C-alpha cells in the first residue's frame, strides 16, 4: 500500500508518478527523490528500456565501452538506492481529476500530483502474414541481439533507413549471405552508411515489399512483391531482421488530449511539459535524437520542473 501525503488539502499517494524505467524514467526518479519528492516508478517489464538490448555502448559519457545490459543494470541499481522500481506493473489508464492524476495499473491505483511519461518506443512491425508466427524462429527486430544465431546463415534486413543499414553492416560480420530489402528505389540512410553498404558488397533488393514470411517449424523464406514490375518472387532465407523504424508508446496519453506529432511522438516544451498540466514526457517517446544522454537529461529536467507545480522549492 502506498504512502498518503497531503498537498493543498488534497490526498495524494505520491508526488510524482513515473511511467517507464528506462534511462529517462530512472533519471527522473533519482532527481525527484533527491529533491524531496515522493516518487512511484512503474515499468511493464524489468526496467532499463531498450538500452538493455544494445550489445555495446560507447558514447555515454564516463563509459568508454559497456554492454547495454550492464549499463541498464547499473542505472537500475543506482535508482534503487532512492526508490523501489515497481516492475512488471502495466499502466492501463491515466485520468486527470482536478489537481491529481489517477494512474491505474494491472495491480493498483495511484493518485499523484504529476506524471512523467517515459514509456519509450517499440519496433514498427511489417504486419504481414507469418511475422508473428515466426517471431523468435527466424523473425527478429534486433540484429545486434539475435544476429549471432544466424552466423553463416542466409539472412535479410528489411528497411532503408540508418537502422537497417547499421543492422546489415553488423550482420555482414557474421555472414556473407545477406540481403537488404527496401520498398523504394533509393535508401533513406545517410550517405556514410550507403557507402559502407556498397563497400561491403551488401546485396540490396530495391523496390520490393515483403508480402509474406513463410516456413514450417522455422522460417524458410519470404514472398516479395516488386513494386516496379508488379511481379512476385520468393527468396529463401534462414532469418529476417525487420528494421523499419520505431513506434512511440504514447497511446496511454493520447486519450487525454496530449498533443502528439504526426508520427505519434509526444510534443513537449523545454521544461518537458506536454500541453496538459501536470503531464511531462521524456526519452524516446518524445522522439528527436533518442540518445541515452539526452534521455537522462530530459528525465532530470522533468523532475526538477515538476517541483514548482507540486508546491516545492528548487533544492539548489
Ligand atoms: P527511419 O529513418 O524512419 O527509416 C525507416 C525505414 O523503414 C525507411 O526506409 C522506410 O521506408 C522503411 N519502412 C517504414 N515502414 C515500412 C513498411 N511498413 N514496410 C517496409 N519498409 C518500411 O527509421 P530508423 O532507420 O529506425 O531510424 C530512426 C531514427 O534514428 C532516424 O532519425 C535515424 O537517422 C536515427 N538513427 C541514426 C543512426 C546513426 O548512427 N546516426 C543509427 C540508427 C538510427 P521509406 O524510406 O520508403 O520511408
GROMACS .gro file of C-alpha atoms and ligand atoms in nm:
model
  364
    1UNK     CA    1   0.000   0.000   0.000
    2UNK     CA    2   0.139   0.336  -0.094
    3UNK     CA    3   0.204   0.630   0.134
    4UNK     CA    4  -0.054   0.908   0.152
    5UNK     CA    5   0.050   1.273   0.154
    6UNK     CA    6  -0.147   1.591   0.182
    7UNK     CA    7  -0.090   1.871  -0.070
    8UNK     CA    8  -0.311   2.183  -0.052
    9UNK     CA    9  -0.568   1.975   0.130
   10UNK     CA   10  -0.573   1.705  -0.140
   11UNK     CA   11  -0.474   1.348  -0.051
   12UNK     CA   12  -0.201   1.219  -0.280
   13UNK     CA   13  -0.045   0.879  -0.282
   14UNK     CA   14   0.272   1.019  -0.434
   15UNK     CA   15   0.402   1.350  -0.560
   16UNK     CA   16   0.541   1.216  -0.883
   17UNK     CA   17   0.439   0.910  -1.083
   18UNK     CA   18   0.689   0.794  -1.343
   19UNK     CA   19   0.582   0.552  -1.613
   20UNK     CA   20   0.875   0.365  -1.763
   21UNK     CA   21   1.206   0.274  -1.600
   22UNK     CA   22   1.450   0.328  -1.886
   23UNK     CA   23   1.727   0.590  -1.856
   24UNK     CA   24   1.480   0.882  -1.882
   25UNK     CA   25   1.241   0.749  -1.616
   26UNK     CA   26   1.519   0.637  -1.381
   27UNK     CA   27   1.689   0.975  -1.407
   28UNK     CA   28   1.358   1.150  -1.328
   29UNK     CA   29   1.317   0.921  -1.025
   30UNK     CA   30   1.664   1.000  -0.887
   31UNK     CA   31   1.625   1.375  -0.938
   32UNK     CA   32   1.273   1.371  -0.798
   33UNK     CA   33   1.369   1.179  -0.485
   34UNK     CA   34   1.680   1.387  -0.425
   35UNK     CA   35   1.464   1.699  -0.449
   36UNK     CA   36   1.241   1.564  -0.173
   37UNK     CA   37   0.952   1.427  -0.379
   38UNK     CA   38   0.776   1.101  -0.301
   39UNK     CA   39   0.808   0.906  -0.623
   40UNK     CA   40   0.648   0.595  -0.764
   41UNK     CA   41   0.804   0.442  -1.076
   42UNK     CA   42   0.626   0.174  -1.274
   43UNK     CA   43   0.755  -0.044  -1.555
   44UNK     CA   44   0.561  -0.304  -1.751
   45UNK     CA   45   0.879  -0.509  -1.781
   46UNK     CA   46   1.202  -0.516  -1.581
   47UNK     CA   47   1.328  -0.163  -1.639
   48UNK     CA   48   1.632  -0.049  -1.832
   49UNK     CA   49   1.436   0.014  -2.151
   50UNK     CA   50   1.579  -0.059  -2.494
   51UNK     CA   51   1.930   0.015  -2.365
   52UNK     CA   52   1.927  -0.341  -2.235
   53UNK     CA   53   1.944  -0.490  -2.583
   54UNK     CA   54   2.237  -0.282  -2.710
   55UNK     CA   55   2.540  -0.510  -2.737
   56UNK     CA   56   2.782  -0.228  -2.671
   57UNK     CA   57   2.754   0.141  -2.588
   58UNK     CA   58   3.050   0.368  -2.650
   59UNK     CA   59   2.900   0.716  -2.647
   60UNK     CA   60   2.767   0.751  -2.294
   61UNK     CA   61   2.994   0.983  -2.102
   62UNK     CA   62   3.205   0.810  -1.839
   63UNK     CA   63   3.180   0.466  -2.003
   64UNK     CA   64   3.413   0.424  -2.298
   65UNK     CA   65   3.266   0.080  -2.367
   66UNK     CA   66   2.993  -0.103  -2.179
   67UNK     CA   67   2.724  -0.352  -2.277
   68UNK     CA   68   2.366  -0.227  -2.276
   69UNK     CA   69   2.268  -0.492  -2.022
   70UNK     CA   70   2.546  -0.381  -1.784
   71UNK     CA   71   2.465  -0.012  -1.821
   72UNK     CA   72   2.092  -0.076  -1.769
   73UNK     CA   73   2.166  -0.284  -1.458
   74UNK     CA   74   2.388  -0.008  -1.317
   75UNK     CA   75   2.118   0.250  -1.386
   76UNK     CA   76   1.852   0.037  -1.213
   77UNK     CA   77   2.081  -0.027  -0.914
   78UNK     CA   78   2.158   0.344  -0.888
   79UNK     CA   79   1.790   0.441  -0.895
   80UNK     CA   80   1.703   0.170  -0.642
   81UNK     CA   81   1.926   0.341  -0.388
   82UNK     CA   82   1.648   0.604  -0.384
   83UNK     CA   83   1.326   0.436  -0.491
   84UNK     CA   84   1.184   0.090  -0.537
   85UNK     CA   85   1.104   0.017  -0.903
   86UNK     CA   86   0.761  -0.140  -0.944
   87UNK     CA   87   0.848  -0.391  -1.215
   88UNK     CA   88   0.603  -0.595  -1.424
   89UNK     CA   89   0.330  -0.344  -1.348
   90UNK     CA   90   0.142  -0.235  -1.656
   91UNK     CA   91  -0.030   0.105  -1.662
   92UNK     CA   92  -0.371   0.069  -1.820
   93UNK     CA   93  -0.524   0.414  -1.772
   94UNK     CA   94  -0.446   0.772  -1.676
   95UNK     CA   95  -0.716   1.014  -1.565
   96UNK     CA   96  -0.681   1.381  -1.480
   97UNK     CA   97  -0.904   1.451  -1.181
   98UNK     CA   98  -0.885   1.815  -1.069
   99UNK     CA   99  -0.532   1.866  -0.936
  100UNK     CA  100  -0.449   1.498  -0.937
  101UNK     CA  101  -0.372   1.229  -1.185
  102UNK     CA  102  -0.502   0.884  -1.122
  103UNK     CA  103  -0.280   0.606  -1.252
  104UNK     CA  104  -0.449   0.270  -1.291
  105UNK     CA  105  -0.230  -0.036  -1.337
  106UNK     CA  106  -0.299  -0.407  -1.358
  107UNK     CA  107  -0.214  -0.421  -0.987
  108UNK     CA  108  -0.319  -0.098  -0.814
  109UNK     CA  109  -0.424   0.263  -0.849
  110UNK     CA  110  -0.214   0.563  -0.752
  111UNK     CA  111  -0.304   0.927  -0.717
  112UNK     CA  112  -0.016   1.156  -0.798
  113UNK     CA  113   0.046   1.529  -0.832
  114UNK     CA  114   0.230   1.498  -1.163
  115UNK     CA  115   0.323   1.226  -1.410
  116UNK     CA  116   0.634   1.174  -1.618
  117UNK     CA  117   0.569   0.963  -1.928
  118UNK     CA  118   0.889   0.774  -2.007
  119UNK     CA  119   0.737   0.486  -2.199
  120UNK     CA  120   0.986   0.480  -2.486
  121UNK     CA  121   0.919   0.336  -2.827
  122UNK     CA  122   0.879  -0.008  -2.981
  123UNK     CA  123   0.982  -0.164  -3.308
  124UNK     CA  124   0.749  -0.099  -3.600
  125UNK     CA  125   0.606  -0.420  -3.745
  126UNK     CA  126   0.561  -0.511  -4.108
  127UNK     CA  127   0.216  -0.653  -4.032
  128UNK     CA  128   0.244  -0.932  -4.287
  129UNK     CA  129   0.144  -1.295  -4.266
  130UNK     CA  130   0.397  -1.508  -4.078
  131UNK     CA  131   0.561  -1.217  -3.894
  132UNK     CA  132   0.411  -1.312  -3.558
  133UNK     CA  133   0.426  -1.688  -3.619
  134UNK     CA  134   0.800  -1.690  -3.687
  135UNK     CA  135   0.898  -1.435  -3.424
  136UNK     CA  136   1.196  -1.590  -3.246
  137UNK     CA  137   1.206  -1.866  -3.512
  138UNK     CA  138   1.366  -1.658  -3.785
  139UNK     CA  139   1.200  -1.320  -3.741
  140UNK     CA  140   1.383  -1.063  -3.530
  141UNK     CA  141   1.375  -0.687  -3.478
  142UNK     CA  142   1.730  -0.661  -3.348
  143UNK     CA  143   2.031  -0.792  -3.539
  144UNK     CA  144   2.270  -0.695  -3.266
  145UNK     CA  145   2.067  -0.908  -3.020
  146UNK     CA  146   1.989  -1.212  -3.237
  147UNK     CA  147   2.245  -1.188  -3.518
  148UNK     CA  148   2.488  -1.440  -3.365
  149UNK     CA  149   2.219  -1.712  -3.401
  150UNK     CA  150   2.248  -1.666  -3.777
  151UNK     CA  151   2.622  -1.694  -3.820
  152UNK     CA  152   2.696  -1.808  -4.178
  153UNK     CA  153   2.321  -1.838  -4.248
  154UNK     CA  154   2.118  -1.670  -4.522
  155UNK     CA  155   1.951  -1.360  -4.386
  156UNK     CA  156   1.786  -1.035  -4.492
  157UNK     CA  157   1.729  -0.700  -4.332
  158UNK     CA  158   1.415  -0.507  -4.423
  159UNK     CA  159   1.422  -0.126  -4.429
  160UNK     CA  160   1.605   0.160  -4.591
  161UNK     CA  161   1.693   0.389  -4.301
  162UNK     CA  162   2.002   0.428  -4.087
  163UNK     CA  163   1.893   0.149  -3.853
  164UNK     CA  164   1.853  -0.103  -4.136
  165UNK     CA  165   2.194  -0.005  -4.274
  166UNK     CA  166   2.358  -0.042  -3.933
  167UNK     CA  167   2.193  -0.380  -3.882
  168UNK     CA  168   2.303  -0.500  -4.227
  169UNK     CA  169   2.662  -0.386  -4.167
  170UNK     CA  170   2.663  -0.565  -3.832
  171UNK     CA  171   2.529  -0.887  -3.990
  172UNK     CA  172   2.792  -0.868  -4.264
  173UNK     CA  173   3.042  -0.953  -3.992
  174UNK     CA  174   2.851  -1.276  -3.928
  175UNK     CA  175   2.753  -1.388  -4.274
  176UNK     CA  176   2.820  -1.310  -4.639
  177UNK     CA  177   2.480  -1.445  -4.746
  178UNK     CA  178   2.299  -1.122  -4.678
  179UNK     CA  179   2.034  -0.904  -4.843
  180UNK     CA  180   1.888  -0.566  -4.767
  181UNK     CA  181   1.528  -0.535  -4.886
  182UNK     CA  182   1.385  -0.187  -4.934
  183UNK     CA  183   1.047  -0.081  -5.066
  184UNK     CA  184   1.173   0.215  -5.269
  185UNK     CA  185   1.445   0.254  -5.533
  186UNK     CA  186   1.671   0.452  -5.305
  187UNK     CA  187   1.774   0.428  -4.944
  188UNK     CA  188   1.679   0.679  -4.678
  189UNK     CA  189   2.001   0.604  -4.489
  190UNK     CA  190   2.275   0.869  -4.476
  191UNK     CA  191   2.548   0.861  -4.742
  192UNK     CA  192   2.809   0.742  -4.495
  193UNK     CA  193   2.605   0.421  -4.444
  194UNK     CA  194   2.509   0.386  -4.810
  195UNK     CA  195   2.878   0.400  -4.899
  196UNK     CA  196   2.963   0.139  -4.640
  197UNK     CA  197   2.690  -0.090  -4.772
  198UNK     CA  198   2.843  -0.058  -5.120
  199UNK     CA  199   3.196  -0.107  -4.991
  200UNK     CA  200   3.087  -0.425  -4.813
  201UNK     CA  201   2.910  -0.555  -5.126
  202UNK     CA  202   2.580  -0.594  -4.950
  203UNK     CA  203   2.318  -0.709  -5.196
  204UNK     CA  204   2.031  -0.457  -5.195
  205UNK     CA  205   1.692  -0.561  -5.330
  206UNK     CA  206   1.523  -0.232  -5.418
  207UNK     CA  207   1.157  -0.153  -5.489
  208UNK     CA  208   1.038  -0.462  -5.309
  209UNK     CA  209   0.795  -0.522  -5.026
  210UNK     CA  210   0.775  -0.833  -4.813
  211UNK     CA  211   0.427  -0.973  -4.863
  212UNK     CA  212   0.457  -1.289  -4.657
  213UNK     CA  213   0.702  -1.472  -4.432
  214UNK     CA  214   0.671  -1.847  -4.467
  215UNK     CA  215   0.819  -2.165  -4.328
  216UNK     CA  216   0.728  -2.476  -4.131
  217UNK     CA  217   0.864  -2.504  -3.778
  218UNK     CA  218   1.113  -2.230  -3.863
  219UNK     CA  219   1.128  -1.955  -4.121
  220UNK     CA  220   1.214  -2.070  -4.473
  221UNK     CA  221   1.177  -1.756  -4.679
  222UNK     CA  222   0.976  -1.455  -4.785
  223UNK     CA  223   0.744  -1.367  -5.071
  224UNK     CA  224   0.840  -1.040  -5.232
  225UNK     CA  225   0.640  -0.802  -5.445
  226UNK     CA  226   0.843  -0.600  -5.693
  227UNK     CA  227   0.684  -0.256  -5.695
  228UNK     CA  228   0.835  -0.165  -6.034
  229UNK     CA  229   0.718  -0.455  -6.248
  230UNK     CA  230   0.439  -0.581  -6.017
  231UNK     CA  231   0.591  -0.933  -6.015
  232UNK     CA  232   0.602  -1.169  -5.717
  233UNK     CA  233   0.907  -1.376  -5.626
  234UNK     CA  234   1.034  -1.590  -5.340
  235UNK     CA  235   1.359  -1.552  -5.151
  236UNK     CA  236   1.476  -1.845  -4.941
  237UNK     CA  237   1.609  -1.728  -4.603
  238UNK     CA  238   1.700  -1.856  -4.259
  239UNK     CA  239   1.633  -1.527  -4.087
  240UNK     CA  240   1.483  -1.185  -4.141
  241UNK     CA  241   1.559  -0.872  -3.943
  242UNK     CA  242   1.285  -0.613  -3.961
  243UNK     CA  243   1.426  -0.266  -3.915
  244UNK     CA  244   1.164  -0.020  -4.033
  245UNK     CA  245   1.157   0.232  -3.752
  246UNK     CA  246   1.004   0.273  -3.413
  247UNK     CA  247   0.661   0.346  -3.274
  248UNK     CA  248   0.638   0.577  -2.975
  249UNK     CA  249   0.444   0.428  -2.684
  250UNK     CA  250   0.214   0.726  -2.649
  251UNK     CA  251  -0.128   0.560  -2.664
  252UNK     CA  252  -0.180   0.597  -2.289
  253UNK     CA  253  -0.185   0.978  -2.308
  254UNK     CA  254  -0.349   1.023  -2.648
  255UNK     CA  255  -0.693   0.981  -2.496
  256UNK     CA  256  -0.618   1.266  -2.251
  257UNK     CA  257  -0.569   1.510  -2.536
  258UNK     CA  258  -0.191   1.523  -2.504
  259UNK     CA  259  -0.058   1.667  -2.827
  260UNK     CA  260   0.136   1.429  -3.050
  261UNK     CA  261   0.331   1.494  -3.369
  262UNK     CA  262   0.237   1.323  -3.695
  263UNK     CA  263   0.446   1.018  -3.606
  264UNK     CA  264   0.283   0.983  -3.263
  265UNK     CA  265   0.570   1.126  -3.055
  266UNK     CA  266   0.461   1.340  -2.760
  267UNK     CA  267   0.517   1.713  -2.802
  268UNK     CA  268   0.682   1.887  -2.507
  269UNK     CA  269   0.818   2.232  -2.429
  270UNK     CA  270   1.170   2.299  -2.300
  271UNK     CA  271   1.055   2.205  -1.948
  272UNK     CA  272   0.948   1.864  -2.080
  273UNK     CA  273   0.585   1.959  -2.016
  274UNK     CA  274   0.311   1.847  -2.250
  275UNK     CA  275   0.013   2.068  -2.330
  276UNK     CA  276  -0.174   1.903  -2.041
  277UNK     CA  277  -0.095   2.043  -1.699
  278UNK     CA  278   0.092   1.802  -1.470
  279UNK     CA  279   0.191   1.567  -1.752
  280UNK     CA  280   0.557   1.561  -1.855
  281UNK     CA  281   0.717   1.339  -2.119
  282UNK     CA  282   1.080   1.237  -2.166
  283UNK     CA  283   1.303   0.994  -2.356
  284UNK     CA  284   1.228   0.807  -2.677
  285UNK     CA  285   0.852   0.873  -2.653
  286UNK     CA  286   0.916   1.239  -2.743
  287UNK     CA  287   1.125   1.144  -3.047
  288UNK     CA  288   1.419   1.357  -3.159
  289UNK     CA  289   1.765   1.213  -3.147
  290UNK     CA  290   1.674   0.950  -2.885
  291UNK     CA  291   2.010   0.903  -2.715
  292UNK     CA  292   2.076   0.773  -2.364
  293UNK     CA  293   2.243   1.101  -2.271
  294UNK     CA  294   1.952   1.315  -2.392
  295UNK     CA  295   1.701   1.085  -2.219
  296UNK     CA  296   1.886   1.118  -1.888
  297UNK     CA  297   1.890   1.497  -1.923
  298UNK     CA  298   1.521   1.506  -2.010
  299UNK     CA  299   1.433   1.296  -1.703
  300UNK     CA  300   1.622   1.534  -1.476
  301UNK     CA  301   1.462   1.836  -1.644
  302UNK     CA  302   1.110   1.700  -1.599
  303UNK     CA  303   1.159   1.605  -1.233
  304UNK     CA  304   1.304   1.944  -1.141
  305UNK     CA  305   1.039   2.132  -1.336
  306UNK     CA  306   0.765   1.939  -1.155
  307UNK     CA  307   0.872   2.092  -0.823
  308UNK     CA  308   0.708   2.427  -0.867
  309UNK     CA  309   0.370   2.291  -0.962
  310UNK     CA  310   0.390   2.047  -0.672
  311UNK     CA  311   0.444   2.340  -0.437
  312UNK     CA  312   0.809   2.253  -0.362
  313UNK     CA  313   1.121   2.463  -0.371
  314UNK     CA  314   1.406   2.405  -0.609
  315UNK     CA  315   1.668   2.228  -0.396
  316UNK     CA  316   1.974   2.414  -0.522
  317LIG     P1  317   1.358   0.558  -4.033
  317LIG     O1  318   1.467   0.655  -4.060
  317LIG     O2  319   1.219   0.608  -4.010
  317LIG     O3  320   1.355   0.454  -4.154
  317LIG     C1  321   1.260   0.355  -4.161
  317LIG     C2  322   1.279   0.280  -4.290
  317LIG     O4  323   1.186   0.172  -4.294
  317LIG     C3  324   1.254   0.367  -4.413
  317LIG     O5  325   1.347   0.337  -4.512
  317LIG     C4  326   1.113   0.328  -4.454
  317LIG     O6  327   1.092   0.330  -4.593
  317LIG     C5  328   1.107   0.183  -4.411
  317LIG     N1  329   0.970   0.144  -4.376
  317LIG     C6  330   0.885   0.202  -4.289
  317LIG     N2  331   0.770   0.134  -4.280
  317LIG     C7  332   0.782   0.030  -4.366
  317LIG     C8  333   0.698  -0.076  -4.403
  317LIG     N3  334   0.575  -0.092  -4.350
  317LIG     N4  335   0.744  -0.166  -4.493
  317LIG     C9  336   0.867  -0.153  -4.547
  317LIG     N5  337   0.953  -0.054  -4.515
  317LIG    C10  338   0.911   0.036  -4.426
  317LIG     O7  339   1.388   0.466  -3.905
  317LIG     P2  340   1.529   0.417  -3.848
  317LIG     O8  341   1.617   0.372  -3.955
  317LIG     O9  342   1.493   0.322  -3.738
  317LIG    O10  343   1.591   0.548  -3.782
  317LIG    C11  344   1.516   0.619  -3.683
  317LIG    C12  345   1.594   0.742  -3.644
  317LIG    O11  346   1.715   0.704  -3.575
  317LIG    C13  347   1.638   0.823  -3.765
  317LIG    O12  348   1.632   0.959  -3.734
  317LIG    C14  349   1.780   0.780  -3.787
  317LIG    O13  350   1.861   0.875  -3.851
  317LIG    C15  351   1.826   0.757  -3.643
  317LIG     N6  352   1.937   0.660  -3.640
  317LIG    C16  353   2.062   0.710  -3.651
  317LIG    C17  354   2.170   0.624  -3.652
  317LIG    C18  355   2.308   0.679  -3.664
  317LIG    O14  356   2.402   0.605  -3.648
  317LIG     N7  357   2.321   0.806  -3.693
  317LIG    C19  358   2.152   0.485  -3.646
  317LIG    C20  359   2.020   0.437  -3.639
  317LIG    C21  360   1.914   0.526  -3.637
  317LIG     P3  361   1.088   0.470  -4.675
  317LIG    O15  362   1.229   0.516  -4.685
  317LIG    O16  363   1.027   0.430  -4.803
  317LIG    O17  364   1.000   0.562  -4.594
   0.00000   0.00000   0.00000
